[in-house]
Tab-separated table of C-alpha atoms in Angstrom:
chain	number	residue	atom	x	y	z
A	1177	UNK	CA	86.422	-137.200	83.594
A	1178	UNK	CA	84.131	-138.173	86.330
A	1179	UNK	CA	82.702	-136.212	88.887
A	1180	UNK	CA	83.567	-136.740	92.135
A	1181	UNK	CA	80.203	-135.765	93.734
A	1182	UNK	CA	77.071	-136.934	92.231
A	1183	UNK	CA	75.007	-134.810	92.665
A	1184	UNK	CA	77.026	-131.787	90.946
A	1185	UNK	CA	77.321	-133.038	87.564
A	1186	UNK	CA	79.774	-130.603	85.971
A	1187	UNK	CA	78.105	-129.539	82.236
A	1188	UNK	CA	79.626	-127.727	79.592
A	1189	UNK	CA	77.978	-125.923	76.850
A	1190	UNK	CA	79.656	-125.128	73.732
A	1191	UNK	CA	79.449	-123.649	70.087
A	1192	UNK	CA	79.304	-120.105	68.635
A	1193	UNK	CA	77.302	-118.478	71.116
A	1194	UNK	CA	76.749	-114.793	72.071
A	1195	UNK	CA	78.259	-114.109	68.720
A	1196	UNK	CA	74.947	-112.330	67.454
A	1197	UNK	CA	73.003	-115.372	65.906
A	1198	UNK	CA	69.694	-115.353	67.510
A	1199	UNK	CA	69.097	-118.956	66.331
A	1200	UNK	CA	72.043	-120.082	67.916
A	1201	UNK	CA	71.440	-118.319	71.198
A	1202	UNK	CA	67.745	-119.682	71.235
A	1203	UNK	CA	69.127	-123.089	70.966
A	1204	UNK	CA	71.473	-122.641	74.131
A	1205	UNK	CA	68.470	-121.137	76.045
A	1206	UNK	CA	66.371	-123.856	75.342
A	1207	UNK	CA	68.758	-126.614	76.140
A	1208	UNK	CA	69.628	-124.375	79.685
A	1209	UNK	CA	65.742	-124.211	80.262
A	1210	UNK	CA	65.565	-128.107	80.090
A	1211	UNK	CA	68.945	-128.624	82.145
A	1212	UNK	CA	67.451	-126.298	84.953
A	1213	UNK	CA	63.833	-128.265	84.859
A	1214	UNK	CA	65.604	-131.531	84.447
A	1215	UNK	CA	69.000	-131.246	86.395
A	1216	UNK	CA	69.185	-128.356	88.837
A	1217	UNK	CA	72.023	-130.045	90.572
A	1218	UNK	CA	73.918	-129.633	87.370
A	1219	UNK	CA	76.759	-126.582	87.253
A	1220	UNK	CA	76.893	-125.119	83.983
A	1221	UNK	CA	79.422	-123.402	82.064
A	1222	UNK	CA	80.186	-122.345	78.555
A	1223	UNK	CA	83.314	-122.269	76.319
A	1224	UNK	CA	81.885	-119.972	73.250
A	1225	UNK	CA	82.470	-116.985	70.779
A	1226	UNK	CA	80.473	-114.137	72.968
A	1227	UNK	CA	81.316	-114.731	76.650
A	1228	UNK	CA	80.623	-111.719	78.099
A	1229	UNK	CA	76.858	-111.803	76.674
A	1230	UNK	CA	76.453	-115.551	77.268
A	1231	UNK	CA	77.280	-114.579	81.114
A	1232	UNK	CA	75.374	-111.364	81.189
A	1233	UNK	CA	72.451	-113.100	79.208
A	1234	UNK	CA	71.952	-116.618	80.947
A	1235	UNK	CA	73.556	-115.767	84.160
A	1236	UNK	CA	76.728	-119.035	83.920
A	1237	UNK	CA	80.438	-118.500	83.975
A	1238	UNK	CA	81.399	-118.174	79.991
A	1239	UNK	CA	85.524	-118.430	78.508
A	1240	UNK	CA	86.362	-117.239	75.239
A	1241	UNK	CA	86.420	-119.765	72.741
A	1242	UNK	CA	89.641	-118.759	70.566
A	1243	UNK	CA	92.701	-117.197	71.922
A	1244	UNK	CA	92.479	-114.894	69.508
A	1245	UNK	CA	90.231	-112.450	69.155
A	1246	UNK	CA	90.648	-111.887	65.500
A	1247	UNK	CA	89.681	-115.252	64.670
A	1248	UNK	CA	87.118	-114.812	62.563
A	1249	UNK	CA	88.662	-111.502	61.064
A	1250	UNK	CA	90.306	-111.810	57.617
A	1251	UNK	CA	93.744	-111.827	58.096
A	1252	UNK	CA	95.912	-110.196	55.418
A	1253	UNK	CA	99.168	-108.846	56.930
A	1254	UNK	CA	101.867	-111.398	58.431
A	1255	UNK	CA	101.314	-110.731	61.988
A	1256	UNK	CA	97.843	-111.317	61.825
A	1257	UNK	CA	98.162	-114.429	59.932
A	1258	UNK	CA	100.971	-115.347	62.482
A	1259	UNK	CA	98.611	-114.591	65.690
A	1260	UNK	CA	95.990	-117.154	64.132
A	1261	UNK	CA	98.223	-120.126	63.618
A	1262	UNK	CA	99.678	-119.316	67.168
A	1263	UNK	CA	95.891	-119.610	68.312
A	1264	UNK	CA	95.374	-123.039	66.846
A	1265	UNK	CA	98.165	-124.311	68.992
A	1266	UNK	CA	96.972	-122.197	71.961
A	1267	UNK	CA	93.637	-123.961	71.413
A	1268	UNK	CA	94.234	-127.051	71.548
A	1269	UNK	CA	95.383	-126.742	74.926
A	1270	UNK	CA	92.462	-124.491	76.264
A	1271	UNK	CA	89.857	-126.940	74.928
A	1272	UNK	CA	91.267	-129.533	76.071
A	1273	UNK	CA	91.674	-127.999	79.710
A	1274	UNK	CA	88.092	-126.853	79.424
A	1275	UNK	CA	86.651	-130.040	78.336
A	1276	UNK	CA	88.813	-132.056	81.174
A	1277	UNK	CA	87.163	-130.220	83.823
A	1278	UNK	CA	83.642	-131.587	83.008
A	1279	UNK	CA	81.478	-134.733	82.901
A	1280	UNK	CA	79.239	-133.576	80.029
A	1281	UNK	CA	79.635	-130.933	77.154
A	1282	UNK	CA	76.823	-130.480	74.976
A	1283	UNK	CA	76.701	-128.617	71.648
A	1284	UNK	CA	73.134	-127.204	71.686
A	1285	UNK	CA	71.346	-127.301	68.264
A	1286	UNK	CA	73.070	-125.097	65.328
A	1287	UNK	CA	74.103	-126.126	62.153
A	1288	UNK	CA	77.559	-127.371	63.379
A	1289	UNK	CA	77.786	-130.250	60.577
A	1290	UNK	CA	77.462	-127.940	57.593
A	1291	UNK	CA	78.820	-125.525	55.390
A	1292	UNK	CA	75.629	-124.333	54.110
A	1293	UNK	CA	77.253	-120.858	54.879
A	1294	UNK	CA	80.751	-119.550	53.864
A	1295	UNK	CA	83.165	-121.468	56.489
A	1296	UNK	CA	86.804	-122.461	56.214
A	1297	UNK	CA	88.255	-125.538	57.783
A	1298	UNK	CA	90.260	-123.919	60.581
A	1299	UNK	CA	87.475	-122.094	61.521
A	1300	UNK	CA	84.640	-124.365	63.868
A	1301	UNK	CA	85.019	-126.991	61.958
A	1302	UNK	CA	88.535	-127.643	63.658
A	1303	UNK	CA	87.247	-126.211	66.942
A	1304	UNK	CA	84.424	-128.421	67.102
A	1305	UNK	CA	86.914	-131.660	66.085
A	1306	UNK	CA	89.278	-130.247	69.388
A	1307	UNK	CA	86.167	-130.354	71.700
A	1308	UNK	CA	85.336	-133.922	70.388
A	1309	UNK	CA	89.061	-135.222	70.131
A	1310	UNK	CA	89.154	-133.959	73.486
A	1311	UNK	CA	86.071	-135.700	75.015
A	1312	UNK	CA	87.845	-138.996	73.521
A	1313	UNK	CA	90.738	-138.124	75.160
A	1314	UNK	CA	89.501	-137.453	78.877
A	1315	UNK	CA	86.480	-139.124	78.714
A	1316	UNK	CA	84.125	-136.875	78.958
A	1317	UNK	CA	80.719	-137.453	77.501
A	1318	UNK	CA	80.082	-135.297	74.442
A	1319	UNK	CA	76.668	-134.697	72.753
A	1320	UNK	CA	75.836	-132.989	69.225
A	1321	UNK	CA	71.808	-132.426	70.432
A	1322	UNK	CA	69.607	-131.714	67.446
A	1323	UNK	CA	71.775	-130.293	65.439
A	1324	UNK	CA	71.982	-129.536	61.676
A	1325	UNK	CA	74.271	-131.727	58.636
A	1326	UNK	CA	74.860	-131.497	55.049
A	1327	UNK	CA	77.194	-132.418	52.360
A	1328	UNK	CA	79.835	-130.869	52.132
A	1329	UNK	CA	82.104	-130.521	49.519
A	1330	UNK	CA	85.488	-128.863	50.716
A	1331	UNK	CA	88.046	-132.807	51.695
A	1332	UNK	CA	89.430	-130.841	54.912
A	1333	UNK	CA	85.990	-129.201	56.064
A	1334	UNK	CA	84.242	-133.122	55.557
A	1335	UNK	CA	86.815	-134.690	57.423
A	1336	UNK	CA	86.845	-132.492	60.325
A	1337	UNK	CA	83.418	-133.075	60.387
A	1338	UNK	CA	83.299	-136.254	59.906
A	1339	UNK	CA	85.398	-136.940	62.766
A	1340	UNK	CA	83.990	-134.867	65.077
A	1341	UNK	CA	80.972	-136.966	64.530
A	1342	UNK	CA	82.233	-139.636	65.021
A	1343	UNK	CA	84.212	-139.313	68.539
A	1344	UNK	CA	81.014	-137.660	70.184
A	1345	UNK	CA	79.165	-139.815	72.629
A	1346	UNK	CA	75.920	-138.640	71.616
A	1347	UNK	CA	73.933	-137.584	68.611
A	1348	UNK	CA	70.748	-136.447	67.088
A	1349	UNK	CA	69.767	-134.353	64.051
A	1350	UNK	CA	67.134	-131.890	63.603
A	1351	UNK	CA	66.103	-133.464	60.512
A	1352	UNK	CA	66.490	-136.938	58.686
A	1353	UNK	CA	68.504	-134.846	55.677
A	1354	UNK	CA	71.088	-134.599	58.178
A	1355	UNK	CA	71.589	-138.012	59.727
A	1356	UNK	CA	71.222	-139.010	55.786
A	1357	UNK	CA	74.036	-136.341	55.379
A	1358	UNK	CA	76.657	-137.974	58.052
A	1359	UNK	CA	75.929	-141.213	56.789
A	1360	UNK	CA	76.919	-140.673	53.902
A	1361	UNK	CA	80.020	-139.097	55.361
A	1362	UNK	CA	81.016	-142.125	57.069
A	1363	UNK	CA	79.433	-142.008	60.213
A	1364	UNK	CA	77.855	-145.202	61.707
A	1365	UNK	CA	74.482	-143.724	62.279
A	1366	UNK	CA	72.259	-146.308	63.463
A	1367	UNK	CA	71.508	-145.592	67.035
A	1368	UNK	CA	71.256	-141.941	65.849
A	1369	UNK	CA	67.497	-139.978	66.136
A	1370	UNK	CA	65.503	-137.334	64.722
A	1371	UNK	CA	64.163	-134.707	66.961
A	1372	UNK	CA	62.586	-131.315	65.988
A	1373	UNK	CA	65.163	-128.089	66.445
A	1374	UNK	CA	65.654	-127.333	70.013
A	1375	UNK	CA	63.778	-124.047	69.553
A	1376	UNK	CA	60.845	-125.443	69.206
A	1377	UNK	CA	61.089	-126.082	73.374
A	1378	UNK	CA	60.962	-122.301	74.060
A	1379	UNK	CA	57.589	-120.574	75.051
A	1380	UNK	CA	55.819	-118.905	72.314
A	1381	UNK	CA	53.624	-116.044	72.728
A	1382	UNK	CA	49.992	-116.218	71.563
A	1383	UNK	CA	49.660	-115.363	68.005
A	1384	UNK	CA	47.011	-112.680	67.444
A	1385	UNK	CA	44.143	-113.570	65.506
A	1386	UNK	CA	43.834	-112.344	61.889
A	1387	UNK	CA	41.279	-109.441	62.399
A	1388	UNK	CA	39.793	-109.798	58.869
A	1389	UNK	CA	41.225	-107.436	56.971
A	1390	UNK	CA	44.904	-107.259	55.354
A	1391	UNK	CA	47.269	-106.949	57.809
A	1392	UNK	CA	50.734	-106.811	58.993
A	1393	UNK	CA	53.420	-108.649	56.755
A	1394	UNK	CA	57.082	-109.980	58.705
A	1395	UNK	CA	59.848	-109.651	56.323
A	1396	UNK	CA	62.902	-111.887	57.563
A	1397	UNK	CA	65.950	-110.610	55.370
A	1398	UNK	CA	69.376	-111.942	55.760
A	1399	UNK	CA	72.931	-111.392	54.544
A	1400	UNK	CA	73.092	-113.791	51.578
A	1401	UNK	CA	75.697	-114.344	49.388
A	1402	UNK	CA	75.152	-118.066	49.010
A	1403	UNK	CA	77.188	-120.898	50.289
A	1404	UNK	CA	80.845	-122.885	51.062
A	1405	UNK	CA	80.923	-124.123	47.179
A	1406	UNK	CA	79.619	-120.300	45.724
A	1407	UNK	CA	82.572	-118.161	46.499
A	1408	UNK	CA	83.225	-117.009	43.145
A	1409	UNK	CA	79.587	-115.442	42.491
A	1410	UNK	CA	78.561	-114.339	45.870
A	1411	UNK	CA	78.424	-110.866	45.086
A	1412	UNK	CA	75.754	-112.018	42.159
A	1413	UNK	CA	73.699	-113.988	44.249
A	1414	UNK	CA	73.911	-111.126	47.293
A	1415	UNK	CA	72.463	-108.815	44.370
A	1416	UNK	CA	69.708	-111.480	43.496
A	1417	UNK	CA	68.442	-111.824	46.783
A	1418	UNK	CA	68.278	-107.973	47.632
A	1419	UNK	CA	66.648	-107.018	44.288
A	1420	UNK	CA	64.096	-109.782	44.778
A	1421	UNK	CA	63.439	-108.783	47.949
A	1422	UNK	CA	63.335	-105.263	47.850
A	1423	UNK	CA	60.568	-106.305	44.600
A	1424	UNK	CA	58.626	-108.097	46.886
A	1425	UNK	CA	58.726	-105.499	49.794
A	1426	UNK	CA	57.853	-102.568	47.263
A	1427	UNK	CA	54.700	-104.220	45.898
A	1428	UNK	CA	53.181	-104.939	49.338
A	1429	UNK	CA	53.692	-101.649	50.169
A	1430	UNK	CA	52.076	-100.713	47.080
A	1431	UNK	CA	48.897	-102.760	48.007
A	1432	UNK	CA	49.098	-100.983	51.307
A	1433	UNK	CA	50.513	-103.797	53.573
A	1434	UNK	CA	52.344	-102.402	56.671
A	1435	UNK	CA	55.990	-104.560	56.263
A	1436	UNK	CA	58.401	-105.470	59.501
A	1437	UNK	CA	61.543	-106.603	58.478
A	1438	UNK	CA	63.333	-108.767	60.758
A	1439	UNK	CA	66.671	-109.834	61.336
A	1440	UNK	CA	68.255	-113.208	62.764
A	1441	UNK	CA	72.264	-112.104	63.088
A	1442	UNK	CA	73.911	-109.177	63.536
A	1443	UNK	CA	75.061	-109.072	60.038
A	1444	UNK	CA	72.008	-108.776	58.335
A	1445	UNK	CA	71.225	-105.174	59.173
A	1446	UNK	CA	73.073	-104.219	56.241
A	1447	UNK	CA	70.258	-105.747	54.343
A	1448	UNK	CA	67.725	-104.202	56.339
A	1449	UNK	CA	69.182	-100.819	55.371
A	1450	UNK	CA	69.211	-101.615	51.757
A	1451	UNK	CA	65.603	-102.065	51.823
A	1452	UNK	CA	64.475	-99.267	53.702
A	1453	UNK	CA	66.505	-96.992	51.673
A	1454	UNK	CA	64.913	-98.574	48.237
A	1455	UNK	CA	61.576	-98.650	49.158
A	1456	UNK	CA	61.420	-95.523	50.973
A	1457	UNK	CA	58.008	-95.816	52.765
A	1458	UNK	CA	56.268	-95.360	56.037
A	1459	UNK	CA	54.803	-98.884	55.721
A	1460	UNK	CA	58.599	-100.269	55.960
A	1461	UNK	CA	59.906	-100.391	59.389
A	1462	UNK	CA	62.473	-102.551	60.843
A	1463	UNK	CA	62.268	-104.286	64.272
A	1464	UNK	CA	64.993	-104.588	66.899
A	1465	UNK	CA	65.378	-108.139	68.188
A	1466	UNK	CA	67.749	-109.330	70.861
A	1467	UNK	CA	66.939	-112.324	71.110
A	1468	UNK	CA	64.698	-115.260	69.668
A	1469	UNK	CA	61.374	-114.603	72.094
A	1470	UNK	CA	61.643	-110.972	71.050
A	1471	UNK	CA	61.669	-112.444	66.955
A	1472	UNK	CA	58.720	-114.418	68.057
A	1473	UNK	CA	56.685	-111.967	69.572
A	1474	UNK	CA	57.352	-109.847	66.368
A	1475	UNK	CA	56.098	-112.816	64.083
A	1476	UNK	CA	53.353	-113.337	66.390
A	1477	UNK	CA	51.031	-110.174	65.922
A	1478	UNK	CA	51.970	-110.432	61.562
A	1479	UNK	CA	49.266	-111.848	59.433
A	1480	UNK	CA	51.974	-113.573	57.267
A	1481	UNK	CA	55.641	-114.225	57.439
A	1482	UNK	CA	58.204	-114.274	54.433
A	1483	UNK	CA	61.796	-115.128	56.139
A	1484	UNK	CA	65.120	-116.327	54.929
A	1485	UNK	CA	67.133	-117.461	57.915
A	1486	UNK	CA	66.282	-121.167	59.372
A	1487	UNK	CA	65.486	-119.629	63.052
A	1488	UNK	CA	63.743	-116.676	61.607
A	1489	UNK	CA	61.115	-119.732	59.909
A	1490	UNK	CA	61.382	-121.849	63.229
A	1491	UNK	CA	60.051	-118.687	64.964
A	1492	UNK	CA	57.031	-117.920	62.528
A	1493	UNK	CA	56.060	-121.673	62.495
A	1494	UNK	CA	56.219	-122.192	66.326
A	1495	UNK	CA	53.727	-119.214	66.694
A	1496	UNK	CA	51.504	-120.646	64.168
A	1497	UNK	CA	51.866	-118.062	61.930
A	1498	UNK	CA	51.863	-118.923	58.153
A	1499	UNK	CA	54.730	-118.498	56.395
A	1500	UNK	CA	56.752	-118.728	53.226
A	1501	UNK	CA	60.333	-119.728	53.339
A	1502	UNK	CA	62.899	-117.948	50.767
A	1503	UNK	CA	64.890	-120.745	51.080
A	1504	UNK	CA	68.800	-121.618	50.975
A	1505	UNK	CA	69.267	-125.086	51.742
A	1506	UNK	CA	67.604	-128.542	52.099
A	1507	UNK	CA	67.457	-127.910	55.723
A	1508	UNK	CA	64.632	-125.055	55.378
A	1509	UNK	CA	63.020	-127.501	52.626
A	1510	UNK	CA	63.026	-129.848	55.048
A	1511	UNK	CA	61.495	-128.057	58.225
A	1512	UNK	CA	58.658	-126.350	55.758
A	1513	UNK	CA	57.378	-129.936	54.930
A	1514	UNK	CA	57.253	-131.314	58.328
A	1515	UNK	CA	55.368	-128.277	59.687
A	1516	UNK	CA	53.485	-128.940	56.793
A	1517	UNK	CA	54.140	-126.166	54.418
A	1518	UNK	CA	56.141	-127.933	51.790
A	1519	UNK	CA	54.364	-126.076	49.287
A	1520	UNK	CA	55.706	-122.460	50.493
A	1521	UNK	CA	59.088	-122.374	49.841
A	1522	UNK	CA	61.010	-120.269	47.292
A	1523	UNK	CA	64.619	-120.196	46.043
A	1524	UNK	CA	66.772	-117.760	47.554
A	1525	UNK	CA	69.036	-117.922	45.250
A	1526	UNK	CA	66.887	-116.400	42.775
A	1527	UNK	CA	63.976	-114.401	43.984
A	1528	UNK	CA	61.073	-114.227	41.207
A	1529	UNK	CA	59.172	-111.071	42.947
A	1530	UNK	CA	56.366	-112.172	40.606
A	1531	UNK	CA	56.391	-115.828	41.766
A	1532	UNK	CA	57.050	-114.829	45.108
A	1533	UNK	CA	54.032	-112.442	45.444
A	1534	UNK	CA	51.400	-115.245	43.594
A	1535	UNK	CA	53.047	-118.082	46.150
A	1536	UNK	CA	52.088	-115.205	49.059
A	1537	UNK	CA	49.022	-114.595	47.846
A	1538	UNK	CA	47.711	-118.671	48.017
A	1539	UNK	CA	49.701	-118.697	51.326
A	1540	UNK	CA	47.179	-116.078	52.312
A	1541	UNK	CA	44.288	-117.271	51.227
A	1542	UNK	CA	44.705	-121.138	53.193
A	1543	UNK	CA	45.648	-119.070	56.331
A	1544	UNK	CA	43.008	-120.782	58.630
A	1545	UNK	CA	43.518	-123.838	57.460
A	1546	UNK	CA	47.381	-123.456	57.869
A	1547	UNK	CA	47.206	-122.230	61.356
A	1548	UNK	CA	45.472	-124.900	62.358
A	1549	UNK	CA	48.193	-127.440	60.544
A	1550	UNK	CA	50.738	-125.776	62.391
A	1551	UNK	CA	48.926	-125.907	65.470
A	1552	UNK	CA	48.880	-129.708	65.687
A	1553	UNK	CA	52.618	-130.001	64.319
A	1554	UNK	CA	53.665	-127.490	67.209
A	1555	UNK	CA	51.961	-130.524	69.325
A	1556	UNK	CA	53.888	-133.143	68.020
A	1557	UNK	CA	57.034	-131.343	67.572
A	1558	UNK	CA	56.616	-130.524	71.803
A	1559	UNK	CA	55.973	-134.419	72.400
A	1560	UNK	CA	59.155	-135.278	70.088
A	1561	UNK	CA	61.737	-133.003	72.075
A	1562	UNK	CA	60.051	-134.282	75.319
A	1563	UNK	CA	61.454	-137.653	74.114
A	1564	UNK	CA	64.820	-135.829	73.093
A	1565	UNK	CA	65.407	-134.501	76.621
A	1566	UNK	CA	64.730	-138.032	78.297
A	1567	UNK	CA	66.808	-140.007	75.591
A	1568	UNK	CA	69.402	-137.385	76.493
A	1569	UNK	CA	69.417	-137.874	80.462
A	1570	UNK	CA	69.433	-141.381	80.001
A	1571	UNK	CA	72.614	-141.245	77.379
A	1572	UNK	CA	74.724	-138.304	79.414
A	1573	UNK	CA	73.123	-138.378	83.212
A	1574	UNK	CA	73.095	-142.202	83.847
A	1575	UNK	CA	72.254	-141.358	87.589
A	1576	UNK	CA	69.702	-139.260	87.019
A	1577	UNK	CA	67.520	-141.792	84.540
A	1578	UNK	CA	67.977	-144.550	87.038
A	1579	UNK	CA	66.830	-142.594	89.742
A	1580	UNK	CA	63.956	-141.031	87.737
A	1581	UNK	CA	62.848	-144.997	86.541
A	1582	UNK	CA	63.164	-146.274	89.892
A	1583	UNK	CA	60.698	-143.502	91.081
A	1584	UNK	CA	58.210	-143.994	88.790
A	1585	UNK	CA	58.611	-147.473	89.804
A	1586	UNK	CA	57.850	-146.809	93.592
A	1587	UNK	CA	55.112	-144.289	92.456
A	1588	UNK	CA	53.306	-147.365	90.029
């Protein structure tokens, strides 16, 4: 499509937003943050899983992103089952009208190339290929911005994905393990960059100064029960991670250590729960975070962070806080070493409370040094996505970058 005016470029945002995933969310308000600096002229809409707190939240029109509401609800009895395959159909039509109506649709960060979390075919994946098929189809520019890849295993899931890829306009990865990822895939990725996670464009608090003696520790926990390809033992690695945890929490607590535990989705405060009720102290208290600046502001006043989820890390580190990564995939490998804490990363899969506390303990004892490191990475990271932004008006607002060089022509 193309707009008839141009000065009211007609954007569309897209992905599984205002479904309770602070990580996600953060991504969509950074990349809204940037389109209102950048392109005020722009009129923004979103086509996502939580519409009515997308709307409420970041104040744009928001539409439902399945017909059915029960999408992402096990379905076990035949009209159930029969109301999802009737919504496949139904969406292929409602994307495509969505998409039709715009210039631009942007998928804003996330880990929409993976399966580093339980995830069936017909779920995004085959959304996200409708959105992309779609853009093909009307022409309508459509950019994957920063966002997360991996192998994946399951022939359907990798070729939806693959696809996807492929028929978007625009892309860039929040790490090189990803465009290494979609390569391998299949995907031509040679005009493709590496820029930090979008989140790293939102304002951080300031990150109180260590007052000498032990303080505060942030606990991020999450629902874990592994990944796509560990189906069968997901109850045993769900038990893994809690016991580990809860091993961890119970000997700060037992060296006095006042704990927060934090959560990045909705679904985690199960977890949260678990703990408290195992470890049974006053030092144990949970926070309530709506949103990423509220996770950050949490992170910001702890001595130390431990955290699971990939935006709960992204949080700590853009604070400057140091931190230790119970990690799940390559991807939080892969951010610890270029904030530069490769060294601080442990296996969530199996949580060694021992191991665990000595890694915490060394974490601890480099923290000046470490908040300095992540000091200058914040710096670079901030310079990077500056160069993400302007690659991305000059790929999807072609106006807009002329415009822009021809000023700073006039201005010179």
């Amino acid at each position: 499509m193309t707009s008839t005016d141009d000065t009211r470029v007609r954007v569309g945002v897209f992905g599984l937003l205002g479904s309770g995933n602070l990580g996600n969310d953060g991504s969509l308000e950074a990349l809204l943050g940037q389109l209102r600096a950048d392109h005020p002229e722009a009129v923004v809409d979103a086509l996502c899983g939580g519409p009515e707190v997308v709307a409420a939240r970041y104040r744009i029109p928001a539409t439902r992103l399945h017909w059915n509401r029960g999408e992402y609800r096990t379905a076990s009895r035949a009209g159930a089952v029969a109301a999802k395959a009737a919504g496949k159909l139904v969406d292929v039509v409602r994307t495509a009208a969505w998409v039709r109506r715009h210039d631009v649709v942007i998928v804003p960060g996330m880990g929409v190339l993976e399966a580093t979390l339980p995830l069936r075919p017909w779920g995004f994946p085959y959304s996200l290929f409708l959105l992309c098929a779609s853009g093909r189809l009307f022409r309508t520019r459509v950019a994957l911005v920063s966002v997360g890849a991996a192998h994946i295993a399951s022939r359907p899931t990798r070729a939806l994905v693959r696809w996807s890829a492929r028929l978007a306009t625009y892309r860039s990865y929040r790490d090189t393990l990803s465009r290494d990822a979609m390569r391998d895939m299949g995907v031509d990725t040679t005009r493709d960059e590496v820029y930090p996670d979008l989140a790293f464009a939102l304002p951080a608090p300031a990150s109180d100064a260590p007052s000498g003696a032990p303080g505060p520790v942030c606990v991020g926990v999450m629902d874990f029960h592994g990944g796509d390809d560990d189906r069968a033992r997901a109850e045993e690695i769900h038990r893994r991670y809690l016991d580990g945890t809860t091993r961890f929490v119970r000997a700060l607590v037992a060296e006095g250590r006042p704990v927060r535990l934090v959560t990045g989705d909705a679904c985690d405060t199960a977890v949260v729960t678990a703990i408290l009720d195992a470890v049974d102290s006053p030092l144990v208290t949970a926070a309530e975070a709506d949103s990423m600046a509220d996770l950050m502001k949490e992170m910001a006043t702890a001595d130390t962070v431990v955290a699971t989820r990939y935006h709960n890390l992204v949080c700590a580190l853009k604070v400057g806080t140091p931190t230790l990564a119970l990690s799940y995939a390559a991807k939080s490998d892969a951010l610890m070493a270029r904030m530069g804490l490769a060294a601080y990363c442990h296996p969530a899969r199996e949580v060694d409370a021992e191991r665990l506390l000595e890694q915490f303990r060394e974490l601890e004892g480099r923290s000046a040094q470490l908040r300095q490191t992540l000091a200058e990475h914040n710096a670079t990271a901030t310079r990077q996505l500056e160069r993400q932004f302007a690659a991305l008006t000059a790929a999807l607002f072609p106006l807009a970058a002329r415009t822009s060089v021809h000023a700073q022509q006039e201005s010179s």
